């Protein structure tokens, strides 16, 4: 499996720094959404909310605005809770 991954694995931004917050954000964004669609949203979201504390301290409207056009806005609201 590891040999296959070294040959065929994709270079994805949430694998660069696999801390729990980044993995959590990627898992939520990837629900019913294609990887290619998620990547730019993931990068923008983490620039705006680099930590769970930054996310929690931000107004919900900021979170929803950053999530805009990714769809399934309940995911963003649940992240903010």
PDB file of C-alpha atoms in Angstrom:
ATOM      1  CA  UNK A   1       0.000   0.000   0.000  1.00  0.00           C
ATOM      2  CA  UNK A   2       2.791   2.432   0.880  1.00  0.00           C
ATOM      3  CA  UNK A   3       4.601   1.652  -2.387  1.00  0.00           C
ATOM      4  CA  UNK A   4       1.408   2.344  -4.322  1.00  0.00           C
ATOM      5  CA  UNK A   5       0.903   5.623  -2.459  1.00  0.00           C
ATOM      6  CA  UNK A   6       4.463   6.774  -3.194  1.00  0.00           C
ATOM      7  CA  UNK A   7       3.829   6.176  -6.898  1.00  0.00           C
ATOM      8  CA  UNK A   8       0.205   7.282  -7.226  1.00  0.00           C
ATOM      9  CA  UNK A   9      -0.753   9.333  -4.162  1.00  0.00           C
ATOM     10  CA  UNK A  10      -1.969  12.865  -4.769  1.00  0.00           C
ATOM     11  CA  UNK A  11      -0.247  15.902  -3.305  1.00  0.00           C
ATOM     12  CA  UNK A  12      -3.087  17.529  -1.367  1.00  0.00           C
ATOM     13  CA  UNK A  13      -2.788  20.613   0.855  1.00  0.00           C
ATOM     14  CA  UNK A  14      -4.289  18.969   3.950  1.00  0.00           C
ATOM     15  CA  UNK A  15      -1.511  16.376   3.820  1.00  0.00           C
ATOM     16  CA  UNK A  16       1.210  19.047   4.050  1.00  0.00           C
ATOM     17  CA  UNK A  17       0.612  19.744   7.748  1.00  0.00           C
ATOM     18  CA  UNK A  18      -1.643  16.970   9.021  1.00  0.00           C
ATOM     19  CA  UNK A  19      -2.716  18.572  12.282  1.00  0.00           C
ATOM     20  CA  UNK A  20      -6.201  17.738  13.610  1.00  0.00           C
ATOM     21  CA  UNK A  21      -7.725  21.154  12.784  1.00  0.00           C
ATOM     22  CA  UNK A  22      -6.630  21.049   9.131  1.00  0.00           C
ATOM     23  CA  UNK A  23      -7.760  17.450   8.739  1.00  0.00           C
ATOM     24  CA  UNK A  24     -11.135  18.293  10.316  1.00  0.00           C
ATOM     25  CA  UNK A  25     -11.680  21.241   7.964  1.00  0.00           C
ATOM     26  CA  UNK A  26     -10.751  19.140   4.927  1.00  0.00           C
ATOM     27  CA  UNK A  27     -13.028  16.267   5.977  1.00  0.00           C
ATOM     28  CA  UNK A  28     -16.005  18.585   6.384  1.00  0.00           C
ATOM     29  CA  UNK A  29     -15.347  20.393   3.099  1.00  0.00           C
ATOM     30  CA  UNK A  30     -14.924  17.133   1.193  1.00  0.00           C
ATOM     31  CA  UNK A  31     -18.370  15.848   2.162  1.00  0.00           C
ATOM     32  CA  UNK A  32     -20.261  15.607  -1.148  1.00  0.00           C
ATOM     33  CA  UNK A  33     -17.777  17.978  -2.822  1.00  0.00           C
ATOM     34  CA  UNK A  34     -15.016  17.141  -5.307  1.00  0.00           C
ATOM     35  CA  UNK A  35     -11.377  17.467  -4.254  1.00  0.00           C
ATOM     36  CA  UNK A  36     -10.580  19.859  -7.116  1.00  0.00           C
ATOM     37  CA  UNK A  37     -13.398  22.137  -5.993  1.00  0.00           C
ATOM     38  CA  UNK A  38     -12.383  22.049  -2.323  1.00  0.00           C
ATOM     39  CA  UNK A  39      -8.679  22.911  -2.678  1.00  0.00           C
ATOM     40  CA  UNK A  40      -9.011  26.687  -3.286  1.00  0.00           C
ATOM     41  CA  UNK A  41     -11.723  26.996  -0.604  1.00  0.00           C
ATOM     42  CA  UNK A  42      -9.590  25.047   1.861  1.00  0.00           C
ATOM     43  CA  UNK A  43      -6.611  27.327   1.306  1.00  0.00           C
ATOM     44  CA  UNK A  44      -8.697  30.494   1.582  1.00  0.00           C
ATOM     45  CA  UNK A  45     -10.509  29.217   4.679  1.00  0.00           C
ATOM     46  CA  UNK A  46      -7.249  28.458   6.480  1.00  0.00           C
ATOM     47  CA  UNK A  47      -5.770  31.830   5.570  1.00  0.00           C
ATOM     48  CA  UNK A  48      -8.825  33.475   7.140  1.00  0.00           C
ATOM     49  CA  UNK A  49      -9.216  31.047  10.075  1.00  0.00           C
ATOM     50  CA  UNK A  50      -5.776  29.499  10.757  1.00  0.00           C
ATOM     51  CA  UNK A  51      -6.786  27.961  14.096  1.00  0.00           C
ATOM     52  CA  UNK A  52      -9.902  26.630  15.735  1.00  0.00           C
ATOM     53  CA  UNK A  53      -9.714  29.598  18.129  1.00  0.00           C
ATOM     54  CA  UNK A  54      -9.722  32.030  15.192  1.00  0.00           C
ATOM     55  CA  UNK A  55     -12.700  30.223  13.686  1.00  0.00           C
ATOM     56  CA  UNK A  56     -14.637  30.235  16.966  1.00  0.00           C
ATOM     57  CA  UNK A  57     -13.893  33.918  17.598  1.00  0.00           C
ATOM     58  CA  UNK A  58     -15.088  35.020  14.157  1.00  0.00           C
ATOM     59  CA  UNK A  59     -18.635  36.125  13.450  1.00  0.00           C
ATOM     60  CA  UNK A  60     -20.729  33.475  11.724  1.00  0.00           C
ATOM     61  CA  UNK A  61     -21.277  35.865   8.809  1.00  0.00           C
ATOM     62  CA  UNK A  62     -17.506  35.892   8.148  1.00  0.00           C
ATOM     63  CA  UNK A  63     -17.415  32.106   8.150  1.00  0.00           C
ATOM     64  CA  UNK A  64     -20.369  31.904   5.762  1.00  0.00           C
ATOM     65  CA  UNK A  65     -18.849  34.536   3.472  1.00  0.00           C
ATOM     66  CA  UNK A  66     -15.585  32.587   3.295  1.00  0.00           C
ATOM     67  CA  UNK A  67     -17.569  29.401   2.586  1.00  0.00           C
ATOM     68  CA  UNK A  68     -19.635  31.163  -0.103  1.00  0.00           C
ATOM     69  CA  UNK A  69     -20.334  29.084  -3.241  1.00  0.00           C
ATOM     70  CA  UNK A  70     -18.989  25.858  -1.725  1.00  0.00           C
ATOM     71  CA  UNK A  71     -22.572  24.846  -0.932  1.00  0.00           C
ATOM     72  CA  UNK A  72     -24.142  22.932   1.933  1.00  0.00           C
ATOM     73  CA  UNK A  73     -23.859  25.925   4.275  1.00  0.00           C
ATOM     74  CA  UNK A  74     -24.923  23.821   7.266  1.00  0.00           C
ATOM     75  CA  UNK A  75     -21.380  22.434   7.206  1.00  0.00           C
ATOM     76  CA  UNK A  76     -19.966  25.931   7.799  1.00  0.00           C
ATOM     77  CA  UNK A  77     -22.500  26.671  10.527  1.00  0.00           C
ATOM     78  CA  UNK A  78     -21.643  23.402  12.275  1.00  0.00           C
ATOM     79  CA  UNK A  79     -17.907  24.129  12.079  1.00  0.00           C
ATOM     80  CA  UNK A  80     -18.534  27.470  13.732  1.00  0.00           C
ATOM     81  CA  UNK A  81     -20.534  25.953  16.619  1.00  0.00           C
TER      82      UNK A  81
END
